[in-house]
Short mmCIF file of C-alpha atoms and ligand atoms in Angstrom, two decimals:
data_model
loop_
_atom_site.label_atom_id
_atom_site.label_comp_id
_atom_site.label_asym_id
_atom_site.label_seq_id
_atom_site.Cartn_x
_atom_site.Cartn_y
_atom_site.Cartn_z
CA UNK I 16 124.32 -29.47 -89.13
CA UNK I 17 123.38 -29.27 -92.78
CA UNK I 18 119.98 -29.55 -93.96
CA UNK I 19 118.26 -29.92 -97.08
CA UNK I 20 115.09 -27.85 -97.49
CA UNK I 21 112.19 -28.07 -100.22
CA UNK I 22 109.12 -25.81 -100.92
CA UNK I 23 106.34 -26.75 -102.79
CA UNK I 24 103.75 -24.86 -101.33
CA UNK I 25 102.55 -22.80 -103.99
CA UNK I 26 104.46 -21.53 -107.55
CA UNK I 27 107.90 -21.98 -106.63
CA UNK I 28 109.73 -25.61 -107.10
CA UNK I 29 112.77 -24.91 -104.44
CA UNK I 30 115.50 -26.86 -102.48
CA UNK I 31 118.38 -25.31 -101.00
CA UNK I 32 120.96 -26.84 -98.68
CA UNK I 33 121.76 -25.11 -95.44
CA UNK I 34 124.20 -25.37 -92.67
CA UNK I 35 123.82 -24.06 -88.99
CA UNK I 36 126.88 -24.56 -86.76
CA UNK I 37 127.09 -25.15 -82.59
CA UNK I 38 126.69 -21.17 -82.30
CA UNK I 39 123.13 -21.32 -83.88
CA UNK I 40 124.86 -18.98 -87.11
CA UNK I 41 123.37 -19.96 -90.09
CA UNK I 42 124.51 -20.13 -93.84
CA UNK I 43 123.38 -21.12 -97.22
CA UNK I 44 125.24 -23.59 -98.95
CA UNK I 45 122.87 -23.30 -102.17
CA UNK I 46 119.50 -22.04 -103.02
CA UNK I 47 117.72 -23.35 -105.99
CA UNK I 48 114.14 -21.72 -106.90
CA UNK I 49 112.13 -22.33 -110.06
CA UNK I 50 109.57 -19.82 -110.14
CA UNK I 51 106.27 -21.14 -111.95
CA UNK I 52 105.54 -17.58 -113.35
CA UNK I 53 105.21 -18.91 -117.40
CA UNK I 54 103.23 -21.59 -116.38
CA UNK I 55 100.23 -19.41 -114.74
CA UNK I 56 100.76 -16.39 -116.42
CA UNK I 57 97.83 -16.62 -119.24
CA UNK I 58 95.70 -17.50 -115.88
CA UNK I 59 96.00 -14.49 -113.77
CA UNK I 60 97.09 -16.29 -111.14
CA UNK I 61 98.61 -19.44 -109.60
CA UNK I 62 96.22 -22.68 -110.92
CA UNK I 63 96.73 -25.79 -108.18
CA UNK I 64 96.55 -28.36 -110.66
CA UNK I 65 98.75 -26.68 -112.60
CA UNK I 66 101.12 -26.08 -109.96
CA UNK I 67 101.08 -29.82 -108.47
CA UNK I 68 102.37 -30.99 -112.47
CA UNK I 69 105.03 -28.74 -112.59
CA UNK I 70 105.99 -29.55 -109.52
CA UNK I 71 106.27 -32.87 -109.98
CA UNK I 72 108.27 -32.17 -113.43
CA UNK I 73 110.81 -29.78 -111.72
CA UNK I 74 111.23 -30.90 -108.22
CA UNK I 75 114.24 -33.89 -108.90
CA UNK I 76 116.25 -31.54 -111.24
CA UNK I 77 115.90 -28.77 -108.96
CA UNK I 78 116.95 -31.09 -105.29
CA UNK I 79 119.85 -32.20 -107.86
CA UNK I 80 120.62 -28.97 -108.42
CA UNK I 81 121.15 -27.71 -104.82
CA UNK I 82 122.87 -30.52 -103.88
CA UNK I 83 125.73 -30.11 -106.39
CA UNK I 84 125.84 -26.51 -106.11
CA UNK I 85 126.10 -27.56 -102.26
CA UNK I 86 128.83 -30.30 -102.98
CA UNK I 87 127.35 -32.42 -100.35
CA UNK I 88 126.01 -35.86 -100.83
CA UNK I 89 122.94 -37.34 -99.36
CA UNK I 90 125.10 -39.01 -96.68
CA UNK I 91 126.42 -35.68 -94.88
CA UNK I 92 123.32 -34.33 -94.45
CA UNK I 93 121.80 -34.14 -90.85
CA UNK I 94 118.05 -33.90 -91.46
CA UNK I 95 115.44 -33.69 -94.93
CA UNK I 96 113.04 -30.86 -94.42
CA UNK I 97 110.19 -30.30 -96.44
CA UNK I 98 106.80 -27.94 -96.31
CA UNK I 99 104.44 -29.93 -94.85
CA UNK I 100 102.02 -26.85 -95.28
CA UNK I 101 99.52 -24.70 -94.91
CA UNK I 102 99.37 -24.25 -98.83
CA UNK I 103 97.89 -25.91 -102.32
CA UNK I 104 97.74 -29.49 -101.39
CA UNK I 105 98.84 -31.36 -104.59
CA UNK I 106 101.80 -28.98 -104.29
CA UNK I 107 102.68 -30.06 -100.84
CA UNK I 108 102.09 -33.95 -101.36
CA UNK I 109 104.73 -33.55 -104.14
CA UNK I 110 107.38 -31.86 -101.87
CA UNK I 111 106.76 -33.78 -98.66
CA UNK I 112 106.75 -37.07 -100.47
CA UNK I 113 109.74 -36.45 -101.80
CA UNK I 114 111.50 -35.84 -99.11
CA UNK I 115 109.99 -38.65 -97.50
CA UNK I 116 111.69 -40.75 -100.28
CA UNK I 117 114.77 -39.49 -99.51
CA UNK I 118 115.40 -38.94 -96.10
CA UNK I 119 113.98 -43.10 -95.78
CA UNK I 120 116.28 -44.07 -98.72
CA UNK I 121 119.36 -41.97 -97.02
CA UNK I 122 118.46 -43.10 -92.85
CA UNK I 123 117.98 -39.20 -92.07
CA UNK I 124 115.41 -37.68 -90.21
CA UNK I 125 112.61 -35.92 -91.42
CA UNK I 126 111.49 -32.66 -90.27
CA UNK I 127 107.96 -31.79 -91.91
CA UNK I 128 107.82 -27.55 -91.42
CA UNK I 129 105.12 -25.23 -91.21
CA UNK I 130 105.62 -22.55 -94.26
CA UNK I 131 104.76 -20.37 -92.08
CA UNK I 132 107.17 -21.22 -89.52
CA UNK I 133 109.48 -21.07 -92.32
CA UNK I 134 108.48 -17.62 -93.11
CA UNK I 135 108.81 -16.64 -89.26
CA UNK I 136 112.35 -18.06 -88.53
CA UNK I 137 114.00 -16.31 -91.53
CA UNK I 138 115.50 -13.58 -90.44
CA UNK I 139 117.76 -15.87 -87.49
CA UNK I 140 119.20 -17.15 -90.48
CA UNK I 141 120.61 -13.65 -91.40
CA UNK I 142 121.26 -11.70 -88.18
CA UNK I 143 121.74 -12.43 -84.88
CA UNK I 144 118.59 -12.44 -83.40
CA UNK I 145 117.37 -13.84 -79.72
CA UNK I 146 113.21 -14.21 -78.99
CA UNK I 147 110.88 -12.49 -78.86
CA UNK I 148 110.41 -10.42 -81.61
CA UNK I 149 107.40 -9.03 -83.01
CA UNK I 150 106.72 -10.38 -87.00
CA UNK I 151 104.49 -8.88 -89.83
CA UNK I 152 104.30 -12.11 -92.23
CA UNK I 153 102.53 -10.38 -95.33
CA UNK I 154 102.50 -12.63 -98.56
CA UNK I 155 99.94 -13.60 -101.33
CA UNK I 156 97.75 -15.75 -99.04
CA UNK I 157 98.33 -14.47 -95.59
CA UNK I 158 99.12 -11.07 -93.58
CA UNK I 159 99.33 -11.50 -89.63
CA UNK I 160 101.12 -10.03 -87.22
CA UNK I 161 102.80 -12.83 -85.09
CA UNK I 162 104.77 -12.62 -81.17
CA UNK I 163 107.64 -15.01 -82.07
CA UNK I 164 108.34 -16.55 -78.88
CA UNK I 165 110.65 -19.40 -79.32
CA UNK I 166 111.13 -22.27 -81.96
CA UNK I 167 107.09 -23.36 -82.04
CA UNK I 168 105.81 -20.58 -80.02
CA UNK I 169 103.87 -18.44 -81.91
CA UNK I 170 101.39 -15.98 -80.20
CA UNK I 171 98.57 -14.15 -82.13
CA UNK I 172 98.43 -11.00 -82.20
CA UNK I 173 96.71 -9.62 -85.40
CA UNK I 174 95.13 -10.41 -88.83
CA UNK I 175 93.75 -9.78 -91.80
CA UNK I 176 90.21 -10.16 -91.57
CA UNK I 177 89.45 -10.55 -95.35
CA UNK I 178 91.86 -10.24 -98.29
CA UNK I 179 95.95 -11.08 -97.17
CA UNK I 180 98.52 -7.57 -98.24
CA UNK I 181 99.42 -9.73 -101.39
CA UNK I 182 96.13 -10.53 -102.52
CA UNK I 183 95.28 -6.90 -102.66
CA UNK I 184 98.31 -6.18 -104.67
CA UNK I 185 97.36 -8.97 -106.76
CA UNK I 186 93.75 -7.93 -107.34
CA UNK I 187 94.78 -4.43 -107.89
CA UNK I 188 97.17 -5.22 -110.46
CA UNK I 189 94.48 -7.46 -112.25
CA UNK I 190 91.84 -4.43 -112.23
CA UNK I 191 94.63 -1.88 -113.58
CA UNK I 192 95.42 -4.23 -116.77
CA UNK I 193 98.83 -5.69 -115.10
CA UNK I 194 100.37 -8.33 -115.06
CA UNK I 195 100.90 -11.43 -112.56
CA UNK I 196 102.50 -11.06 -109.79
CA UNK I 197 101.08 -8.26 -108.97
CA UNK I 198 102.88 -6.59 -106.18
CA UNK I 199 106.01 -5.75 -108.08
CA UNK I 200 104.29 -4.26 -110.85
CA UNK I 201 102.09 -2.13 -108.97
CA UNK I 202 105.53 -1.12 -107.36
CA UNK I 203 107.10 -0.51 -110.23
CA UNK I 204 104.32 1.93 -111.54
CA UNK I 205 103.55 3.61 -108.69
CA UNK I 206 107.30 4.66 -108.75
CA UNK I 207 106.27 6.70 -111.55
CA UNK I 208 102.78 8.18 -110.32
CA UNK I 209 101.18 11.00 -107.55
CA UNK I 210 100.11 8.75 -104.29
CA UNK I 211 98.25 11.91 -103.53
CA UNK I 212 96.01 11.56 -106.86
CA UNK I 213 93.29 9.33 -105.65
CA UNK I 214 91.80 9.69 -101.93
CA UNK I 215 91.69 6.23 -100.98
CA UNK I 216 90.26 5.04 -97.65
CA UNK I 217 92.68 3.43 -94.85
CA UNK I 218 90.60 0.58 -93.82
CA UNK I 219 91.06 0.17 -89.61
CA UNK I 220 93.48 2.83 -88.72
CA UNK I 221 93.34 4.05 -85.46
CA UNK I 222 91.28 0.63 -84.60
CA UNK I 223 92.65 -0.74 -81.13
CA UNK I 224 93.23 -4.38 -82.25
CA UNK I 225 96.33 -4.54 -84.73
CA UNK I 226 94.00 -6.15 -87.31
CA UNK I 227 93.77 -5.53 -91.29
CA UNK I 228 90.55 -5.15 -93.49
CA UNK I 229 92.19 -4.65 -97.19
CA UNK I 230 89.00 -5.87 -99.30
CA UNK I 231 87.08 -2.14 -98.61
CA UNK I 232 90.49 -0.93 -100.25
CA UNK I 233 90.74 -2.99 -103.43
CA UNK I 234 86.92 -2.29 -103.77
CA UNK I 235 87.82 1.65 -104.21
CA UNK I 236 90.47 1.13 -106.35
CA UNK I 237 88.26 -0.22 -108.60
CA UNK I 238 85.70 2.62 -108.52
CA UNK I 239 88.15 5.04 -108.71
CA UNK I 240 89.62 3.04 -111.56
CA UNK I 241 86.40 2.97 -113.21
CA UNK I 242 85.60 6.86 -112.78
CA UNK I 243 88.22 7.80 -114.65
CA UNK I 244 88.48 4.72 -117.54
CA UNK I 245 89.62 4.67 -120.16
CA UNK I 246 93.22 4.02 -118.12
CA UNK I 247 95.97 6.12 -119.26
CA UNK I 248 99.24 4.92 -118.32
CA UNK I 249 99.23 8.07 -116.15
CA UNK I 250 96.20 7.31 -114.14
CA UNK I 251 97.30 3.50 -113.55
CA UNK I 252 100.81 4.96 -111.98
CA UNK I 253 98.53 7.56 -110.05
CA UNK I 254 96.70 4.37 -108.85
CA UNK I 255 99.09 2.49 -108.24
CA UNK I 256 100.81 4.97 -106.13
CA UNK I 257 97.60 6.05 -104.32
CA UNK I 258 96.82 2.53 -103.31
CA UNK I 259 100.75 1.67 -101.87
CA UNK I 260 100.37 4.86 -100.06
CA UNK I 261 97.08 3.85 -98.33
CA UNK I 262 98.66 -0.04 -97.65
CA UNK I 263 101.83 1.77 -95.67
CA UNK I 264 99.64 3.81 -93.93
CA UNK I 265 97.26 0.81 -93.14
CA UNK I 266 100.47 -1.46 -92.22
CA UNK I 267 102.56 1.20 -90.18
CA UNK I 268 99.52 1.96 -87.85
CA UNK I 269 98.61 -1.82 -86.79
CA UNK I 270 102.10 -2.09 -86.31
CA UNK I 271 102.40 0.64 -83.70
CA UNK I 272 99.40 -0.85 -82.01
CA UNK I 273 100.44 -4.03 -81.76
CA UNK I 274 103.85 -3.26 -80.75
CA UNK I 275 102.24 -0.71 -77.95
CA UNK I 276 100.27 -3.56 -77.17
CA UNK I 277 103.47 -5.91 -76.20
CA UNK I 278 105.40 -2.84 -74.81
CA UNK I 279 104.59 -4.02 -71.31
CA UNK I 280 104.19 -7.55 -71.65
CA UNK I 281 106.45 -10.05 -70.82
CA UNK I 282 107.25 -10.86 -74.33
CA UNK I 283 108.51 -7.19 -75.08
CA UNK I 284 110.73 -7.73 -78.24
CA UNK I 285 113.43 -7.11 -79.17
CA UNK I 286 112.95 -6.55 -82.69
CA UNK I 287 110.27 -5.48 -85.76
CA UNK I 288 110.86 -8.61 -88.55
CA UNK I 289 109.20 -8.39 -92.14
CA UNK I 290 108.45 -11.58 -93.45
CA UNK I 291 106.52 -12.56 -97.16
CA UNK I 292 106.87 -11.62 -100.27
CA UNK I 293 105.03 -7.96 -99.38
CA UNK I 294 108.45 -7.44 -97.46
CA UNK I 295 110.17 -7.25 -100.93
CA UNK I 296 108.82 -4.01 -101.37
CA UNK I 297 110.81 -1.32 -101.00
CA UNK I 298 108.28 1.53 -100.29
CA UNK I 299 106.95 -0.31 -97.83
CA UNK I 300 110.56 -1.54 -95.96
CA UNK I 301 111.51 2.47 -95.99
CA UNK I 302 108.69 3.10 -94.26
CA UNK I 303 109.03 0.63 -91.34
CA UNK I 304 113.07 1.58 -91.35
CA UNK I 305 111.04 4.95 -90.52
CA UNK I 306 109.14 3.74 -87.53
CA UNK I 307 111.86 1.89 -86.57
CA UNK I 308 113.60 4.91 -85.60
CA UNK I 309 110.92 6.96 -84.48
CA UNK I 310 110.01 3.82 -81.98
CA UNK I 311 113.89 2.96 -80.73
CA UNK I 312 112.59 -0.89 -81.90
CA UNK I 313 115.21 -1.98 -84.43
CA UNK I 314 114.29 -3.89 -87.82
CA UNK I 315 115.56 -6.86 -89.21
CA UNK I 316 114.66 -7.68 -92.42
CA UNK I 317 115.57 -10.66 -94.18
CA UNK I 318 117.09 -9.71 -98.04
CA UNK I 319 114.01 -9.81 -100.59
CA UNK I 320 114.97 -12.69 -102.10
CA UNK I 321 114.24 -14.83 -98.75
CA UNK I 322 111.16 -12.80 -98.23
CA UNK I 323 109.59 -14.49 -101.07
CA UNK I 324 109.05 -18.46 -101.34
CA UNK I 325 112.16 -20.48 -101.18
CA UNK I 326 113.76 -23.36 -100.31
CA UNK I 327 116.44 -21.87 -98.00
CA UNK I 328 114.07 -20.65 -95.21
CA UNK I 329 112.64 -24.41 -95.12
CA UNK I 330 115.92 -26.25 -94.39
CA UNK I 331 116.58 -23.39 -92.20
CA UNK I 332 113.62 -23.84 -90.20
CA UNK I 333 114.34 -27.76 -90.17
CA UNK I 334 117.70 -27.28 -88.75
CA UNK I 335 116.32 -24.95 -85.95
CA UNK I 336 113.69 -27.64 -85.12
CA UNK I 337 116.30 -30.67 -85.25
CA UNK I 338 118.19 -28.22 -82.67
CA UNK I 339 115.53 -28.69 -80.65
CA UNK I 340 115.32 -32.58 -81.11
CA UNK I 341 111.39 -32.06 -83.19
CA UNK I 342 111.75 -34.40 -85.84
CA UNK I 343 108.92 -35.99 -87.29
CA UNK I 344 108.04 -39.69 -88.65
CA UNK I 345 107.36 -40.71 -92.53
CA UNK I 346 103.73 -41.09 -91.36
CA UNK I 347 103.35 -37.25 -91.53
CA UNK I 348 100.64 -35.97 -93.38
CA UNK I 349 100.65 -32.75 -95.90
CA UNK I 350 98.15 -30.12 -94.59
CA UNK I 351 96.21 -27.70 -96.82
CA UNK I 352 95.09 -25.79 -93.65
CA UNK I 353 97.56 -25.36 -90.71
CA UNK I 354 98.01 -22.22 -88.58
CA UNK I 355 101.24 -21.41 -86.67
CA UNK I 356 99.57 -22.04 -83.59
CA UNK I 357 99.17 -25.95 -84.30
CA UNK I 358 103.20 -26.02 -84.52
CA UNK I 359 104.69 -28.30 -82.37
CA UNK I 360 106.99 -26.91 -79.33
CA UNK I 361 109.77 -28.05 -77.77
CA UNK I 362 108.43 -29.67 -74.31
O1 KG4 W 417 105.63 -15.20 -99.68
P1 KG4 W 417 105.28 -15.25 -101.13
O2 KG4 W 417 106.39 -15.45 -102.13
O3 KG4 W 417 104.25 -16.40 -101.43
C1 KG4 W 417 103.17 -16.69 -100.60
O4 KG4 W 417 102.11 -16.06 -100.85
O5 KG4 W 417 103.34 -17.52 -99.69
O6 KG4 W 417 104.46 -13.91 -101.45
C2 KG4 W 417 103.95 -13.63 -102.73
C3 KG4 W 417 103.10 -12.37 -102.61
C4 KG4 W 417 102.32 -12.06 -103.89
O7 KG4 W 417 101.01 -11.67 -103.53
C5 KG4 W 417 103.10 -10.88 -104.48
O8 KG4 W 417 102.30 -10.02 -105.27
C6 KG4 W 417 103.61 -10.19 -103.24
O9 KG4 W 417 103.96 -11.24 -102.36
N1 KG4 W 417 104.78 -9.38 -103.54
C7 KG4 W 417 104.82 -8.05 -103.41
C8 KG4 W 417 106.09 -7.63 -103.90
N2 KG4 W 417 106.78 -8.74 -104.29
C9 KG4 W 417 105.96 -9.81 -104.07
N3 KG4 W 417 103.91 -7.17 -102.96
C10 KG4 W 417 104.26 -5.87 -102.96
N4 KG4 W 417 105.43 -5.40 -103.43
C11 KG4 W 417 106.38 -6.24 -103.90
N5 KG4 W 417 107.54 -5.77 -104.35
ZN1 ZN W 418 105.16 -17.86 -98.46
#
């Protein structure tokens, strides 16, 4: 089946076409993403009504885009998927209308996917992956720690309970003087600077429930950052570094509890999966290959540039829900609030 996805949920104006054959094997046919970056940039950070315009400007040319790059027309396609949320809700009204528009205009279905869900079902579009497996979904606005159990069965595990692993990139790059995003440019410093420099704390480790706390963390970067001000470029890469350092620690210990947590469960997975744009970086994906070893519990991460926002992982998620026979009617409304465990399941 081919499916055409679009994501709208935040900064990036995506569509990508996707095919998934009788076997469940997926592949992209093309993946368009237009990353607002210029258009916040003098903000600091991503402004919604900023977003919803551009979104609006970009979306056609980019759906035209990924459907020539596809060579399909709207006729072959089996299903139109769009993010129906959780995200900036201008953004979302943009992408799902649109989809609406077409999929009514063409007679297809319309499949109206969680991002989240998106996010989760990723890596079955790369490798060959059965549930359950155990997911860290760690992007600008979220970081939880999910038991993938089928198509729409999501269990709960763990959370952040204040700032998401994104965020705290993002703030920490806005204290040190860098610019937005933040994550890969406090990745790209710290390649340069001594993690040992600055003794950071490592909010929850050892706790017994896999959750996060990163706001105690950000909070002593700035100190720190303050103590020794003016900033020489030395001292941001020494920050930089020290604060990664303390965020693989953080992540690498709620991951062993969580996954000693399913060990005897019935949902015992079969795989670690990194999902979000914090999966792009590469510190913290060497140390999870590390733990990965160490643990005998293999890791599957999708390639960085489905870890971040894109269109690809929506139509891919549509196609594994019209597998299913979920499909949803035009009278679907875009949600600015909508966790994973809302998502409708097969019955
Ligand atoms: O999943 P995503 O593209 O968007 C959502 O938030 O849904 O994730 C973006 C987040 C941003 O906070 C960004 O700073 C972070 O992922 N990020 C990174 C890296 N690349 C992106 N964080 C750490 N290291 C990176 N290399
Ligand atoms: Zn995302």
């Amino acid at each position: 089946m081919l499916v055409l996805g679009i994501e709208t949920t935040c900064d990036e104006t995506a569509a990508a076409v996707v095919h998934r054959d009788g076997q469940g094997q997926g592949s992209i046919r093309s993946n368009i993403i237009h990353s607002q970056l210029d258009e916040h940039r003098n903000y600091g950070g991503v402004v919604p009504e900023i977003a919803a315009r551009a979104h609006v400007e970009l979306l056609d040319g980019v759906i035209r885009r990924a459907m020539e790059q596809a060579g399909v027309s709207y006729a072959q396609l089996d299903a139109v998927a769009a993010a129906a949320g959780p995200g900036l809700i201008g953004g979302v009204i943009v992408g799902l209308t649109t989809a609406k528009a077409i999929a009514l205009v063409a007679g297809k279905p319309l499949i109206a996917v969680n991002h989240l869900e998106a996010h989760a079902l990723t890596v079955r579009l790369t490798h060959r992956l059965s549930f359950p497996f155990l997911l860290l979904l760690a992007s600008g606005g979220h970081t939880q720690l999910i038991s993938v159990e089928d198509v729409g069965r999501y269990r709960f595990i763990g959370g952040t309970i204040d700032d998401a692993i994104g965020e705290a990139f993002d703030k920490t790059a806005k204290m040190l003087g860098l610019p937005y995003p933040g994550g890969p440019e406090v990745e790209r410093c710290a390649a340069a600077g001594d993690p040992t420099r600055f003794n950071l704390p490592r909010p929850m480790l050892g706790r017994p429930e896999p959750n996060f706390s990163l706001s105690g963390l950000k909070t002593a970067v700035r100190i720190e950052a303050e103590r020794v001000a003016p900033l020489s470029e030395e001292s941001v890469a020494d920050l930089c570094a020290s604060f990664q350092a303390a965020i693989v620690d953080v992540v690498i210990d709620r991951i062993r509890v969580a996954l000693a947590g399913l060990r005897n469960s019935a949902w015992k997975p079969r795989a670690l999966v990194v999902a979000g744009g914090v999966g792009a970086n590469r510190t913290i994906r060497d140390a999870l290959e590390a733990v990965s070893g160490e643990l005998a519990m293999p890791l599957m991460l999708p390639p960085p540039e489905l870890c971040t926002d894109n269109g690809a992982m929506i139509a891919w998620a549509g196609a594994e829900r019209l597998a299913r026979g979920l499909v949803d009617g035009l009278e679907t409304s875009p949600r600015a609030r909508w966790p994973l465990g809302e998502v409708a399941a097969p019955t």
